[in-house]
Amino acid sequence: MPTASPDWPALAAAFFEHQTIQHVAPVGNGNINDTYRLDIGGASWILQRLNHLVFTDPEGVMRNIAAVAAHLQRKPDFPLRVPAPLAGPGGRVLHQDAAGNYWRVFPFFDNTFAPEQLPDPSVALAAAGAYGVFLEALRDFPADQLVETIPGFHDTERRWAVFLSVLEKDPAGRVSSTQTEIGALVAAKPVFEAVRQLKQSGRLPVRVTHNDTKAGNVLLDVHRGTAVAVIDWDTIMPGTVLSDFGDMVRTFAPDFSEDHPGALTLRLDSVEALFRGFLTQTAGFLTAAERESLVLGALWIVGEQALRFLSDYLAGDVYYKIKYPAHNLVRAQNQLALFQALNQQRVALERLAAGAAT
Ligand code: GN1
Ligand code: MG
């Protein structure tokens, strides 16, 4: 978080020459970066502070994004809009302010919405289709040109090691009051182990993946409900399809969002829509091992997210933005409840996957 209020005119001047700001206001619910809508010179843009404590190589992040944008813009049939970063008068897409914070500007897509509020299955269908199209369009992107913007982002073994070390150090004195959640995570470990073995077996191709395919990272047309753009490209990196599909299930399938305390239910009609939307675009090139592991991917990513939220709670809230002291604990409990719901309905989910693939 910037400590002082940003110097808006100075920021605007880094990207726009001789233009006056009409309005600037926060948008979205990101947990890491700070995002604003900037109205300037009669047009709207997204102005975003990149959290350089999380993304320690901001230049690398922007190089990835610019390269992916150029790749997609070269594809005449790519059906989505491309949020290519704006270069300022000096030609740079990244600006460091006097306080050391990093800023960038993206196009603002008018008449769109991010379906963060538990959308119905038709929205899940359109969003999953968009993420599928995105994956398809990056198949021929050379993965070795990308920097790993967060090393080990989906390396759950590494995250588990961090968890164990925080358990041992207990810097916030929260371990004794979270024994139930710690136990539930230990019970989720076989899923992490199954994913580790699958990755190690070499049966999962390494692809260029988005790695943050949550409901809020796809924009849909407010009138037609059709997908307009996939946004939030900071974590585009080599990865596996399991995590991209898993994060969709994590955020589209439950009847309450990750911030909600209390019970939740899995909406099977939304999961069915996700399978259909995603596989319609990807079944032609996914391998059998990938198609057969999508439900495992959902369990993995939900379990990993529980691990991440609980680790951050135990560490004293050093990573995710929080709105109240127990926020990360509530999020961890929510993800554990979702993990259990997925586990209980695993057979039904596998049946849905098989049905959608035919
Ligand atoms: C973070 O910043 P945001 O909201 O796009 C996180 C994701 C988590 C998500 C949980 C770089 O995403 O991995 O799944 O919160 N991004 C990073 O809501 O850690
Ligand atoms: Mg993100």
PDB file of C-alpha atoms and ligand atoms in Angstrom, residues 29-33 54-55 150 153-154 159 211-212 214 217 232 234-235 247 250-251 258 301 305 308-309 319-320 331, ligand 1:
ATOM      1  CA  ASN A  29     -11.291  -6.030  -5.476  1.00  0.00           C
ATOM      2  CA  GLY A  30      -7.694  -7.046  -6.096  1.00  0.00           C
ATOM      3  CA  ASN A  31      -5.828  -8.457  -3.130  1.00  0.00           C
ATOM      4  CA  ILE A  32      -2.360  -7.374  -4.240  1.00  0.00           C
ATOM      5  CA  ASN A  33      -2.218  -4.346  -6.572  1.00  0.00           C
ATOM      6  CA  VAL A  54       4.973  -9.342  -4.397  1.00  0.00           C
ATOM      7  CA  PHE A  55       6.200  -8.852  -7.971  1.00  0.00           C
ATOM      8  CA  ILE A 150       6.587 -15.112  -8.905  1.00  0.00           C
ATOM      9  CA  PHE A 153       3.800 -19.626  -7.717  1.00  0.00           C
ATOM     10  CA  HIS A 154       2.010 -22.980  -7.961  1.00  0.00           C
ATOM     11  CA  ARG A 159       4.286 -23.350  -0.158  1.00  0.00           C
ATOM     12  CA  ASN A 211      -2.505 -18.487 -13.377  1.00  0.00           C
ATOM     13  CA  ASP A 212      -5.152 -16.176 -11.929  1.00  0.00           C
ATOM     14  CA  LYS A 214     -10.702 -16.064 -11.141  1.00  0.00           C
ATOM     15  CA  ASN A 217     -10.410 -11.458 -14.221  1.00  0.00           C
ATOM     16  CA  ASP A 232      -4.777  -9.251 -14.991  1.00  0.00           C
ATOM     17  CA  ASP A 234       0.809 -10.363 -14.122  1.00  0.00           C
ATOM     18  CA  THR A 235       1.056 -14.084 -13.502  1.00  0.00           C
ATOM     19  CA  ASP A 247      -9.220 -21.317 -10.227  1.00  0.00           C
ATOM     20  CA  ARG A 250     -12.787 -22.038  -7.059  1.00  0.00           C
ATOM     21  CA  THR A 251     -14.450 -18.731  -7.883  1.00  0.00           C
ATOM     22  CA  GLU A 258     -13.928 -16.362  -0.694  1.00  0.00           C
ATOM     23  CA  ILE A 301      -6.109 -24.966  -6.353  1.00  0.00           C
ATOM     24  CA  GLN A 305      -5.501 -21.244  -1.747  1.00  0.00           C
ATOM     25  CA  ARG A 308      -1.908 -19.612   1.206  1.00  0.00           C
ATOM     26  CA  PHE A 309      -4.568 -17.768   3.203  1.00  0.00           C
ATOM     27  CA  TYR A 319       0.795 -10.719   1.764  1.00  0.00           C
ATOM     28  CA  TYR A 320      -2.916 -10.254   1.059  1.00  0.00           C
ATOM     29  CA  ARG A 331     -10.842 -16.818   3.795  1.00  0.00           C
TER      30      ARG A 331
HETATM   31  C1  GN1 B   1      -4.563 -12.555  -5.551  1.00  0.00           C
HETATM   32  O1  GN1 B   1      -4.594  -9.714  -6.617  1.00  0.00           O
HETATM   33  P1  GN1 B   1      -5.575 -10.637  -7.105  1.00  0.00           P
HETATM   34  O2  GN1 B   1      -6.835 -10.430  -6.392  1.00  0.00           O
HETATM   35  O3  GN1 B   1      -5.705 -10.643  -8.612  1.00  0.00           O
HETATM   36  C2  GN1 B   1      -3.489 -13.583  -5.807  1.00  0.00           C
HETATM   37  C3  GN1 B   1      -4.110 -14.813  -6.460  1.00  0.00           C
HETATM   38  C4  GN1 B   1      -5.169 -15.374  -5.528  1.00  0.00           C
HETATM   39  C5  GN1 B   1      -6.202 -14.288  -5.264  1.00  0.00           C
HETATM   40  C6  GN1 B   1      -7.248 -14.738  -4.264  1.00  0.00           C
HETATM   41  C7  GN1 B   1      -0.208 -12.490  -7.265  1.00  0.00           C
HETATM   42  O4  GN1 B   1      -5.086 -12.146  -6.789  1.00  0.00           O
HETATM   43  O5  GN1 B   1      -3.113 -15.802  -6.654  1.00  0.00           O
HETATM   44  O6  GN1 B   1      -5.756 -16.496  -6.089  1.00  0.00           O
HETATM   45  O7  GN1 B   1      -5.580 -13.113  -4.742  1.00  0.00           O
HETATM   46  N1  GN1 B   1      -2.459 -13.033  -6.679  1.00  0.00           N
HETATM   47  C8  GN1 B   1      -1.166 -13.144  -6.365  1.00  0.00           C
HETATM   48  O8  GN1 B   1      -8.339 -13.884  -4.356  1.00  0.00           O
HETATM   49  O9  GN1 B   1      -0.778 -13.751  -5.362  1.00  0.00           O
END
